[in-house]
Coordinates of C-alpha atoms in Angstrom, one line a residue:
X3 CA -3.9 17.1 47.3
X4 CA -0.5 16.5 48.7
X5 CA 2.5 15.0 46.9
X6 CA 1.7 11.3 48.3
X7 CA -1.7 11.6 46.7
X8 CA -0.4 12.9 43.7
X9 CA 2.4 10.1 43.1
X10 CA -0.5 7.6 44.4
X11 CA -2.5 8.3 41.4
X12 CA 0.0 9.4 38.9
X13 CA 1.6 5.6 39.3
X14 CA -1.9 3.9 39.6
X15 CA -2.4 5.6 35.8
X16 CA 0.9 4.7 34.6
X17 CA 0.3 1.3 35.8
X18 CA -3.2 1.0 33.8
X19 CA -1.5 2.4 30.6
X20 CA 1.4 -0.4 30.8
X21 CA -1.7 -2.9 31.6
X22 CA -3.7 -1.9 29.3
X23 CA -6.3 -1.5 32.1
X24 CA -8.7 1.3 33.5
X25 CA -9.0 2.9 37.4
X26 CA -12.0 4.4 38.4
X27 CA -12.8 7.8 37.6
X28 CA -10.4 10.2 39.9
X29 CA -13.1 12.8 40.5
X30 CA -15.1 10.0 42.3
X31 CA -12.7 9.4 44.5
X32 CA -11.2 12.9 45.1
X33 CA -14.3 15.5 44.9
X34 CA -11.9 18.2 45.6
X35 CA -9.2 17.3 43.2
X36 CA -8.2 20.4 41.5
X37 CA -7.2 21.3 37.7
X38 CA -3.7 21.9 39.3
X39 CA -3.8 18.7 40.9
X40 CA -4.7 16.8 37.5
X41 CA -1.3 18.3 36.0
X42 CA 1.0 17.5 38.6
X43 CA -0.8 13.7 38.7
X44 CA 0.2 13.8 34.7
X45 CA 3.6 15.1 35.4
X46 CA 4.1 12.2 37.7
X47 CA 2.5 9.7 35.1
X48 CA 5.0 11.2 32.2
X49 CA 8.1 10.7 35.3
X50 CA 7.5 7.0 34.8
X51 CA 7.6 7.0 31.5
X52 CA 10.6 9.1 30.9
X53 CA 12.1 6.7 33.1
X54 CA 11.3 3.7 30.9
X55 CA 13.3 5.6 28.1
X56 CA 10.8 7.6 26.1
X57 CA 11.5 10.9 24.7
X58 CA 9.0 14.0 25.0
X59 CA 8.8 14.9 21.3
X60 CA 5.7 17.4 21.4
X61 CA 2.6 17.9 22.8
X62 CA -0.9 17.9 22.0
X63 CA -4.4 20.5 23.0
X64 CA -7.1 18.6 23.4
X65 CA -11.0 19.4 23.7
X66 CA -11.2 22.1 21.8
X67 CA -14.2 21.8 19.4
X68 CA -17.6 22.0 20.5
X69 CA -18.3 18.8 19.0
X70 CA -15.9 16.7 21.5
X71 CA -16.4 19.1 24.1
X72 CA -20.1 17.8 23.8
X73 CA -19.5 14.3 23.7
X74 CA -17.6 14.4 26.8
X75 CA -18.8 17.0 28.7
X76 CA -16.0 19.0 29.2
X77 CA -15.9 22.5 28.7
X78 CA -12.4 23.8 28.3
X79 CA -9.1 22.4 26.2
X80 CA -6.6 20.9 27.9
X81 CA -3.4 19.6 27.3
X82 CA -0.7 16.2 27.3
X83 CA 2.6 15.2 26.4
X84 CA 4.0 13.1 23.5
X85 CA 6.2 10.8 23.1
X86 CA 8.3 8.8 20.6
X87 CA 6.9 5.6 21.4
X88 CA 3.3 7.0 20.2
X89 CA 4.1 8.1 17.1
X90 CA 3.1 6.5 13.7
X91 CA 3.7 7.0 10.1
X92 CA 0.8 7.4 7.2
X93 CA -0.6 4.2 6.8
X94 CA 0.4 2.2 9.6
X95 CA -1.4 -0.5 11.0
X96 CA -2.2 0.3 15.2
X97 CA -2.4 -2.9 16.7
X98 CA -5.4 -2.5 19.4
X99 CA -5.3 -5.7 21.5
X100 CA -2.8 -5.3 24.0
X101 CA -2.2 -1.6 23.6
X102 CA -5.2 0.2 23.8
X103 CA -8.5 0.2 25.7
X104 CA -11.2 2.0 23.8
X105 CA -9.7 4.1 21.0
X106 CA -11.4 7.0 19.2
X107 CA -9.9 9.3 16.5
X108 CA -9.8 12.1 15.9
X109 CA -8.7 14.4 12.8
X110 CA -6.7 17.2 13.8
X111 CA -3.8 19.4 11.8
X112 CA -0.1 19.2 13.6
X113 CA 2.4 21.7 13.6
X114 CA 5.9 21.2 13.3
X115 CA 7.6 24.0 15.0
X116 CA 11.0 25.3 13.9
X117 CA 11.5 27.7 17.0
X118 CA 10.5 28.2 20.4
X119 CA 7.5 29.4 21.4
X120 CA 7.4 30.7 24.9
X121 CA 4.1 32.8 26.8
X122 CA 2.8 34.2 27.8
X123 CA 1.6 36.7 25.1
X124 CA 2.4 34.1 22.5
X125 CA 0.0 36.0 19.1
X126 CA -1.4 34.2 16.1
X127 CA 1.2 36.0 14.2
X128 CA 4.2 34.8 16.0
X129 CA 2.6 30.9 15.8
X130 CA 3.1 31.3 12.3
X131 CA 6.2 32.8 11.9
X132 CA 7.2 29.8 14.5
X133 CA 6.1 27.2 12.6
X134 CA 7.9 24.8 10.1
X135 CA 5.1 23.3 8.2
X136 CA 1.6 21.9 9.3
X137 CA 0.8 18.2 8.2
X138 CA -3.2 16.0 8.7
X139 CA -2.7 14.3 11.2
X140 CA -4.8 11.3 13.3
X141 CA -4.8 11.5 16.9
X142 CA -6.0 8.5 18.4
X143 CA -7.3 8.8 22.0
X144 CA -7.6 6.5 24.7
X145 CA -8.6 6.9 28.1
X146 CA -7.3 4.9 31.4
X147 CA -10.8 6.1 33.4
X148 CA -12.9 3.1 33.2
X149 CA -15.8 3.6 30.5
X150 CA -14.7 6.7 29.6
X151 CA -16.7 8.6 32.6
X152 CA -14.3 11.6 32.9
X153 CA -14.6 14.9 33.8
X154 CA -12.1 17.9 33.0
X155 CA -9.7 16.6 36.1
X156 CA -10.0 12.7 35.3
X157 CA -9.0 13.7 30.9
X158 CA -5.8 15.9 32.2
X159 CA -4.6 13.5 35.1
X160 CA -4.7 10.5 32.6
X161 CA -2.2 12.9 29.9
X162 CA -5.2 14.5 27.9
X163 CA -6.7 10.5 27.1
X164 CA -3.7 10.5 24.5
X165 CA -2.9 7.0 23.5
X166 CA -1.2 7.4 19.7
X167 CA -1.4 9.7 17.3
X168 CA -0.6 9.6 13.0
X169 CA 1.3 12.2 10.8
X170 CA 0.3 12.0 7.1
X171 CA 2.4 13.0 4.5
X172 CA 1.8 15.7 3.0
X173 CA 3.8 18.6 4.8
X174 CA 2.9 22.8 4.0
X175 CA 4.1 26.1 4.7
X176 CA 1.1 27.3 7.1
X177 CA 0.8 30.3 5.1
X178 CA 0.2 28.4 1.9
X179 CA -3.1 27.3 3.8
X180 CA -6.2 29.3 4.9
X181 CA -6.6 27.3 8.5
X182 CA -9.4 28.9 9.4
X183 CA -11.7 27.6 6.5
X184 CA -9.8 24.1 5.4
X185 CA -12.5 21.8 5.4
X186 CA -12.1 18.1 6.3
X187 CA -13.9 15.0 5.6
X188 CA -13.4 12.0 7.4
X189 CA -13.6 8.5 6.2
X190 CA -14.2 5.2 8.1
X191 CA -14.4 2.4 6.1
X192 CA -15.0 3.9 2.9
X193 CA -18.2 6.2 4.8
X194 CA -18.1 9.6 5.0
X195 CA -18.9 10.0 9.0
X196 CA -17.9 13.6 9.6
X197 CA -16.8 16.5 7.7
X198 CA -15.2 20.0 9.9
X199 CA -13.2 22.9 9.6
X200 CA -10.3 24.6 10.7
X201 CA -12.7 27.0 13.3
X202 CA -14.2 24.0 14.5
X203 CA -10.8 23.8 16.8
X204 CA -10.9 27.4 19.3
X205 CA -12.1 29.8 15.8
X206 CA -8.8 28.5 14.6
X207 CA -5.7 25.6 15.2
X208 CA -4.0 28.8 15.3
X209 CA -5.6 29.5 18.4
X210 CA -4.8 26.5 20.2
X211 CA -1.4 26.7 19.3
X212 CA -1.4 30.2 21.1
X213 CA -3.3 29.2 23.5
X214 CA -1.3 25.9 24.7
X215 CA 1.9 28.4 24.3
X216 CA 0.7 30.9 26.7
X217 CA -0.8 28.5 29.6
X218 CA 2.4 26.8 29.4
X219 CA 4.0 30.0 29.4
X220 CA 3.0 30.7 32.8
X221 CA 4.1 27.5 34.3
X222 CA 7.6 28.2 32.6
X223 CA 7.7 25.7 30.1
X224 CA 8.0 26.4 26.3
X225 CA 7.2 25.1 23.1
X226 CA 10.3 23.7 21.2
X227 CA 11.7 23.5 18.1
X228 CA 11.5 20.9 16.6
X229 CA 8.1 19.6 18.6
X230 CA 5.1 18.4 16.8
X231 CA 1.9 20.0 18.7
X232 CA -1.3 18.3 17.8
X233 CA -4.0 21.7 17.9
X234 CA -7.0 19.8 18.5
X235 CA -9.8 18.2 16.4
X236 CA -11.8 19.1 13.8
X237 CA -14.8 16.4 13.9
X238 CA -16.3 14.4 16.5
X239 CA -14.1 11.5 18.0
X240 CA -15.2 8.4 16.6
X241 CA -14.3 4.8 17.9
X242 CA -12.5 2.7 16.1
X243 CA -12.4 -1.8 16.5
X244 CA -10.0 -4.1 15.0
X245 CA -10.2 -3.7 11.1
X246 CA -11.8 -0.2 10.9
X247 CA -9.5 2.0 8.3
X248 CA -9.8 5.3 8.6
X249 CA -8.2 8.6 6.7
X250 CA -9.2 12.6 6.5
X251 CA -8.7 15.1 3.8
X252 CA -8.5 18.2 4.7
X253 CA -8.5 20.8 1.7
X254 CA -5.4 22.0 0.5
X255 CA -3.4 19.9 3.0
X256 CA -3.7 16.4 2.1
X257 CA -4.8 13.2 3.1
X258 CA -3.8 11.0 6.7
X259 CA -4.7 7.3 7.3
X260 CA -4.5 4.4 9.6
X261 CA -5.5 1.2 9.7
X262 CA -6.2 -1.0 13.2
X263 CA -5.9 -4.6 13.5

């Protein structure tokens, strides 16, 4: 695609996230669009919004259980940006109406870095020693592709289908946690709807973390200190409506809720 294409669709999608709207599906329209091409058409998309004033804070990896890889028929993770305007605190009520489309969440672990991690070669071992503490966390996605009809290209042009994501409370050393085996259970509405583990997400959240570190690697572009990196979710993404509450527990971590009006 060339760079008039790419700032075509990268406004059309910031232009549906201010709106609150959906385009049709990219891969429809461009049967040749490349991976590559999704990224730049994201970069483009976060552009706008940097220029509206928000801040990268972190980023998140996204499909990268079997279970959302499933439901959506995409086969590999991928990867979007945060920002300080999509950030909210345990508890919070998400107002949907006029902000989101057709939200699902997801329960995932976050990492708080406290140096930079830069691929490639990025190892499990140097994640850890990387990382400030690891907190439950909601990530609640959203997608700008009308009805949610995406494939791999469509998910990473429209910024991973990030909308918002949650940070609970509880904050822990990542060695004080086996994240492998942490078990989760998540709630909606006082139901049990899904329970996971820590190798639901690439054998390990410690895997995504490497994993997001050495693909960025190779485009040049750390991890930061100071970023919160979502790793990915442990149960299947479930959608959420005006008054739904949902929370996780994930063993040995703590719990993380949100409520939507």
């Amino acid at each position: 695609m060339n760079d008039k294409q790419i700032e075509q669709y990268g406004d059309e999608l910031y232009n549906a996230l201010r709106s609150c709207s959906t385009v049709a599906p990219l891969t429809d329209r461009e049967p040749s669009i490349t991976l590559d091409d999704a990224y730049r058409i994201s970069v483009r998309m976060l552009e706008r919004r940097l220029a509206d004033g928000e801040q990268v804070i972190g980023k998140k990896i996204g499909v990268t259980s079997k279970a959302v890889q499933t439901m959506l028929n995409v086969h590999q993770p991928d990867f979007g940006y945060l920002t300080d305007r999509m950030v909210y605190a345990n508890g919070d009520e998400i107002k949907i109406a006029g902000q989101m489309i057709a939200p699902r969440a997801e329960g995932e672990i976050a990492f708080i870095l406290k140096r930079d991690l830069m691929g490639p070669g990025v190892t499990n071992a140097q994640v850890i020693a990387a990382t400030e503490c690891v907190m439950p966390c909601f990530e609640i996605v959203d997608s700008r592709i009308h009805d949610w009809k995406i494939k791999i290209q469509d998910t990473v042009a429209d910024n991973a289908s990030c909308g918002v994501f949650v940070l609970g409370d509880a904050a822990r050393l990542p060695s004080e946690i086996d994240l492998t085996t942490c078990g989760m259970v998540m709630e909606k509405n006082g139901e049990i709807i899904a329970t996971g583990a820590g190798a639901a997400a690439l054998g390990s959240p410690v895997n995504c973390i490497a994993w997001l570190a050495n693909t960025l690697g190779r485009l040049g572009v750390p991890l930061k200190a100071g970023e919160v990196i979502l790793s990915g979710s442990l149960v299947p993404l479930a959608p959420v409506v005006a008054g739904d509450h949902v929370e996780v527990a994930i063993g040995g971590l703590g719990h993380c809720a949100v409520r939507f009006g």
